[in-house]
Short mmCIF file of C-alpha atoms in Angstrom, two decimals:
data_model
loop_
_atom_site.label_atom_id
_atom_site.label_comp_id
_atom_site.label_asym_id
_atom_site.label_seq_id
_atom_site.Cartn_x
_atom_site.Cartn_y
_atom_site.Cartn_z
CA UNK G 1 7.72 -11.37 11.83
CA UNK G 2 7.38 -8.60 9.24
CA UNK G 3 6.67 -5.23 10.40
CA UNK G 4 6.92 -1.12 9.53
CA UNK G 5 6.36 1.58 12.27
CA UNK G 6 5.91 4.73 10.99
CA UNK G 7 6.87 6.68 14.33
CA UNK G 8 4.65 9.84 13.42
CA UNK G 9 0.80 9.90 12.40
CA UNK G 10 0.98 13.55 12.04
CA UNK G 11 3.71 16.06 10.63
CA UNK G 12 2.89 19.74 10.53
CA UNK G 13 5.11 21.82 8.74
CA UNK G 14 5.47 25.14 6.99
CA UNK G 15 6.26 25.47 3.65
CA UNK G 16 9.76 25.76 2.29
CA UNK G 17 10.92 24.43 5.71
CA UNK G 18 12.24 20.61 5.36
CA UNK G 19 10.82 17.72 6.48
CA UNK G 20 11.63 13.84 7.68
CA UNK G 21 9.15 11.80 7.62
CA UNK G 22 10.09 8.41 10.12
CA UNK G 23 10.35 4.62 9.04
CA UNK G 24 11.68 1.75 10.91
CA UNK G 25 11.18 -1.97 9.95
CA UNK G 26 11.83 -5.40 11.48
CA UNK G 27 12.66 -8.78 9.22
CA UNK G 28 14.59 -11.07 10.29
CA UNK G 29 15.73 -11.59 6.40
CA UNK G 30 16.64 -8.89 3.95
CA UNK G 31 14.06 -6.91 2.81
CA UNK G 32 13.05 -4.10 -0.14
CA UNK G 33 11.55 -1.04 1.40
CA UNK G 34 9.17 1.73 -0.49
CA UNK G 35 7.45 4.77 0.70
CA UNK G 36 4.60 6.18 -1.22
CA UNK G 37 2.13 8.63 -1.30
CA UNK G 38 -1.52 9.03 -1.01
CA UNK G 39 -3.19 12.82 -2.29
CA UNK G 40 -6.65 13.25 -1.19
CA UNK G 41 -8.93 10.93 -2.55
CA UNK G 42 -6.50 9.44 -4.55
CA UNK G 43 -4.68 6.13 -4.98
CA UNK G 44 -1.12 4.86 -4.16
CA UNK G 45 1.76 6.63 -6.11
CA UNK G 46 5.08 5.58 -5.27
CA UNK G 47 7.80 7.95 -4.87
CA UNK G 48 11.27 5.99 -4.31
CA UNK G 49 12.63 2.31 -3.62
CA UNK G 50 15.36 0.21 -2.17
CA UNK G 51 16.65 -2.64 -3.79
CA UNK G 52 20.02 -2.84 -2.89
CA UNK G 53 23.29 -0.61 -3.72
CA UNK G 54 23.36 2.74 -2.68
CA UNK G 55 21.29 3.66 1.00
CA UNK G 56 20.69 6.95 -0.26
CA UNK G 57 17.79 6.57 -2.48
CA UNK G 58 15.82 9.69 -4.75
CA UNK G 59 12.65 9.57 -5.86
CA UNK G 60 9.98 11.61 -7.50
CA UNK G 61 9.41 15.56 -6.85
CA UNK G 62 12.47 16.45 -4.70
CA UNK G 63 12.37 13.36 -1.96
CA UNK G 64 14.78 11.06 -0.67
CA UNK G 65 15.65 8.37 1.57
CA UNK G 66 18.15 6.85 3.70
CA UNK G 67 18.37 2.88 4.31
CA UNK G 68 19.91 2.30 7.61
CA UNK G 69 20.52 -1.44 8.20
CA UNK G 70 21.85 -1.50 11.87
CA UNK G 71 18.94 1.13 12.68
CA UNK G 72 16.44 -0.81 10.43
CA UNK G 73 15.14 2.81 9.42
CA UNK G 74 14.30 4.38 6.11
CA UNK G 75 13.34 7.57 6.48
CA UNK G 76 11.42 10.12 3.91
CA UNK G 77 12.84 13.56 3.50
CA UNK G 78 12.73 16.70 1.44
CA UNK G 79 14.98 19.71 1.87
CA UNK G 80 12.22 22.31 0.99
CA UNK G 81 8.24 21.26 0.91
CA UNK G 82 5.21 22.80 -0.71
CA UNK G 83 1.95 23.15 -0.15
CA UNK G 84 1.07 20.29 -3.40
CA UNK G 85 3.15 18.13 -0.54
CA UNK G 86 0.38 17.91 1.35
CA UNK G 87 -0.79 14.10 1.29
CA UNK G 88 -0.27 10.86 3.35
CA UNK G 89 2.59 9.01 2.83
CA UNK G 90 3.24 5.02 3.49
CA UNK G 91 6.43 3.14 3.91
CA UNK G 92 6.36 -0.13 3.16
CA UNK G 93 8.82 -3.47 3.16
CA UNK G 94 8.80 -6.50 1.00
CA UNK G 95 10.49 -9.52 2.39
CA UNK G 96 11.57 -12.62 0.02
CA UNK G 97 11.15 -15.02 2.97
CA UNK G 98 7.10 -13.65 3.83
CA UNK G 99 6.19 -12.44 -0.30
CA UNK G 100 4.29 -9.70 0.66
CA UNK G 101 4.17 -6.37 1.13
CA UNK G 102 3.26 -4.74 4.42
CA UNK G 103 2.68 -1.49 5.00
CA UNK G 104 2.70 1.18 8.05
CA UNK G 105 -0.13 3.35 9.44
CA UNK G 106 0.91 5.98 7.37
CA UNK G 107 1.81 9.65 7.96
CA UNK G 108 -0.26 12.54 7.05
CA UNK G 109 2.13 15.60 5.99
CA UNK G 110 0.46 18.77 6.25
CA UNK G 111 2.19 21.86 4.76
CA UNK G 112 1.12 25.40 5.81
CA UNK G 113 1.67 28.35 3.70
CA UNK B 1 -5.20 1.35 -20.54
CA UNK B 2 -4.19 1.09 -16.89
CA UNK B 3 -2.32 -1.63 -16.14
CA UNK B 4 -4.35 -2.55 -12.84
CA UNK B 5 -8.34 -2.22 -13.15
CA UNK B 6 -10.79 -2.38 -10.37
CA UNK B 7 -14.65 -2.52 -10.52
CA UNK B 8 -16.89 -1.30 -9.01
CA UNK B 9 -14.78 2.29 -7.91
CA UNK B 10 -17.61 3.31 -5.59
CA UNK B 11 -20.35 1.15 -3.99
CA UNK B 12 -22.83 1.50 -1.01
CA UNK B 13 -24.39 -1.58 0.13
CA UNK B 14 -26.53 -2.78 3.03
CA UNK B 15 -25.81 -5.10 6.07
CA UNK B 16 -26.32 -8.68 5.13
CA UNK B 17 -25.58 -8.24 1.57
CA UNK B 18 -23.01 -10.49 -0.93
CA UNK B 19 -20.82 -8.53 -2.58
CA UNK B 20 -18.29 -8.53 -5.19
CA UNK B 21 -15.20 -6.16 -5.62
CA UNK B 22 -13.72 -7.41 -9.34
CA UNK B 23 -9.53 -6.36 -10.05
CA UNK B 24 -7.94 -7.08 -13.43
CA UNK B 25 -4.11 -6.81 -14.80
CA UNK B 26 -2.65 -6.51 -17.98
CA UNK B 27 1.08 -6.87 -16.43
CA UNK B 28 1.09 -10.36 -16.81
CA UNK B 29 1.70 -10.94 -13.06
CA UNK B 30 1.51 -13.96 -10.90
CA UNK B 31 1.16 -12.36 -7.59
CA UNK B 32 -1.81 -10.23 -6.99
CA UNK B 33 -3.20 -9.01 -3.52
CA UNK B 34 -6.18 -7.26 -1.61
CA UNK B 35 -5.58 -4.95 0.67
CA UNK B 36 -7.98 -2.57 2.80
CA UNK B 37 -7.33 0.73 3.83
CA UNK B 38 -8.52 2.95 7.09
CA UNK B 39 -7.75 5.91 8.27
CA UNK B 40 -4.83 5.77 10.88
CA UNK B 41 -4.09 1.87 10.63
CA UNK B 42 -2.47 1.88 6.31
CA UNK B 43 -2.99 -0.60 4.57
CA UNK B 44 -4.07 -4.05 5.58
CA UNK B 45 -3.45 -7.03 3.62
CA UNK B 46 -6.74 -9.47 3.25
CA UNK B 47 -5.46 -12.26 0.73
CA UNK B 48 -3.15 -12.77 -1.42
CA UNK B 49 -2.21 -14.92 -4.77
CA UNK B 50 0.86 -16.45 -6.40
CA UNK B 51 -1.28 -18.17 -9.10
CA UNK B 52 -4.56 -19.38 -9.75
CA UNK B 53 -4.04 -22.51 -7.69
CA UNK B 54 -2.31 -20.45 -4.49
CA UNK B 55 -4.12 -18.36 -2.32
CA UNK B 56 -2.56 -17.25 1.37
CA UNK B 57 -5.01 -15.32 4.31
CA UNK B 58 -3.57 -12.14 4.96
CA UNK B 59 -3.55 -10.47 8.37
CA UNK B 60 -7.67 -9.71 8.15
CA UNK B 61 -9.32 -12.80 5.92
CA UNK B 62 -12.03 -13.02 8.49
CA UNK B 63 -15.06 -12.20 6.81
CA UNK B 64 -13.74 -12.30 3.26
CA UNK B 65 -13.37 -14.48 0.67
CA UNK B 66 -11.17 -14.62 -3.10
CA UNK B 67 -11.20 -16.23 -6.45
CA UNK B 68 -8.25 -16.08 -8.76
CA UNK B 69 -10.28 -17.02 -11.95
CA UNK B 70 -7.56 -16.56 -14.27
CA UNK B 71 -3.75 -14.85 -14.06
CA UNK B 72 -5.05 -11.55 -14.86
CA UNK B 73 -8.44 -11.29 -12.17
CA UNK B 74 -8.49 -11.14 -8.75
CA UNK B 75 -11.93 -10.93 -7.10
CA UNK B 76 -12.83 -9.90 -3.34
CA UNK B 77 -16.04 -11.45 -2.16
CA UNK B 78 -17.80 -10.27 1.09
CA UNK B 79 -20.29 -13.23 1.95
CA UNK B 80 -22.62 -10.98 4.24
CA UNK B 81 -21.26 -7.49 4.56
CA UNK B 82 -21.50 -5.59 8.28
CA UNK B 83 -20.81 -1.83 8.54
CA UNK B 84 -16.72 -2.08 9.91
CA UNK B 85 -16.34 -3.25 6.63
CA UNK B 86 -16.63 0.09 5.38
CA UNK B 87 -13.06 1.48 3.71
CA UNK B 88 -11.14 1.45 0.93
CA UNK B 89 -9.90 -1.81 -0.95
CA UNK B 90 -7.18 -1.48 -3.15
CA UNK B 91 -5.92 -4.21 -5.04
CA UNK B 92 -2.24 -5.01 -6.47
CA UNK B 93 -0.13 -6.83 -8.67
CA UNK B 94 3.94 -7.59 -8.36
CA UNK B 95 6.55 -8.75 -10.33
CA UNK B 96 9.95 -10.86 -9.33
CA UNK B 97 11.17 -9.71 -6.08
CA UNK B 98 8.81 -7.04 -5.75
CA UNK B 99 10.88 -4.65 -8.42
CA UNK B 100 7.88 -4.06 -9.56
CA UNK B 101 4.03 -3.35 -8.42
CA UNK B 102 1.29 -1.43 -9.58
CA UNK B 103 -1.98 -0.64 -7.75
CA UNK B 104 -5.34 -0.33 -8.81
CA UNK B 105 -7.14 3.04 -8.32
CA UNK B 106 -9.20 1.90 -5.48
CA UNK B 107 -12.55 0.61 -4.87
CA UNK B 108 -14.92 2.42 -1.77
CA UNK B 109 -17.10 0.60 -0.45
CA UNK B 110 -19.96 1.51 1.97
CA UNK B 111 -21.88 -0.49 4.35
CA UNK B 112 -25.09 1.01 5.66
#
C-alpha cells in the first residue's frame, strides 16, 4: 500500500536558524513525491517535486529536498527560515501503479522571532 | 482565470441537509479528485475520476457521493450531512504522471 509519514506534527524554530522538516514514504513501485505548503487560511501551494534525475531537489523561497530511495525519505529543508515561513507543510507521493496522490498529516512550522 | 474553480468557498449547513460542493477546470484534465482536510490528519482523499465514465472510492467515500458531468466539473454531494463532516474540501486536477496538478482554493464547509 501507498503511504507518507510525516514523523513531526510540530516544528518550533527560531528564525534564521535552519530547519528539516521529515518525510518518509512506502510504495512498493516507484513513486513522484511533493511537499507543499499551506499559510493560514490559505490553499495548497507547492514548493518543489521529484520526478526523477537528480535527489537533490529546489523549490520555491529558499527550500530543498533530498530523495533517499533505500531510506524511502524526502525530507524538507531550509538553511535559514523566517518568520513569513510560518505555515503547514504536506509531503505527498504519487504512485503510477495506485493514480493518486496521498498525502501526510502535515507539519506545522512555527518560526519565532 | 484560475485554472481550478470551486463553489461554494464557504458554507454552513444543518444536520440532515443535501448538499452540493461544485469544482471546475480549465486544464483540460482527465483526472480530478476530492479531498478533505482536518487539522492533524492532511489531506484525505474521498473520490476520485479518470473520466466521466470512471469514478474510484477514496480512503473516506462513506457518506459521500460524486458526479463527473463533463471533463471539466467535478461535483461532491453530501446526501444528509452530520457535524464530523465539518472541514475543508479541496478539490484537484492532474496531468500525465502527476507532472502536473493544480488545486482549487478550497471550499469550508460547516455542519451545525
Amino acid at each position: 500500500a501507498q503511504s507518507v509519514t510525516q514523523l513531526d506534527s510540530q516544528v518550533p524554530v527560531f528564525e534564521e536558524a535552519p530547519v528539516e522538516l521529515r518525510c518518509n514514504y512506502s510504495s512498493s513501485v516507484s513513486v513522484y513525491l511533493f511537499w507543499y505548503v499551506q499559510y493560514p487560511n490559505q490553499g495548497l501551494q507547492l514548493l518543489l517535486k521529484y520526478l526523477s534525475g537528480s535527489t537533490l531537489v529546489k523549490g520555491i523561497n529558499g527550500f530543498e529536498a533530498e530523495f533517499n530511495k533505500s531510506q524511502t525519505s524526502f525530507h524538507l529543508r531550509k538553511p535559514s527560515v523566517h518568520i513569513s515561513d510560518t505555515a503547514e507543510y504536506f509531503c505527498a507521493s504519487y504512485s503510477g501503479g495506485y493514480n493518486k496522490l496521498i498525502f501526510g498529516a502535515g507539519t506545522r512550522l512555527a518560526v519565532h522571532p | 482565470d484560475a485554472d481550478v474553480t470551486q463553489t461554494p468557498r464557504n458554507r454552513i449547513t444543518k444536520t440532515g441537509k443535501r448538499i452540493m460542493l461544485e469544482c471546475s477546470q480549465t486544464k483540460g484534465h482527465d483526472r480530478m479528485y476530492w479531498y478533505r482536510q482536518d487539522p492533524g490528519l492532511g489531506l484525505r482523499l474521498i473520490y476520485y475520476s479518470f473520466d466521466v465514465k470512471d469514478i474510484n472510492k477514496g480512503e473516506i467515500s462513506d457518506g459521500y457521493s460524486v458526479s463527473r458531468q463533463a471533463q471539466a466539473k467535478f461535483s461532491l454531494s453530501l446526501e444528509s450531512a452530520i457535524p464530523n463532516q465539518t472541514a475543508l474540501y479541496f478539490c484537484a486536477t492532474m496531468g500525465e504522471g502527476a507532472r502536473e496538478q493544480y488545486f482549487g482554493p478550497g471550499t469550508r464547509l460547516t455542519v451545525t
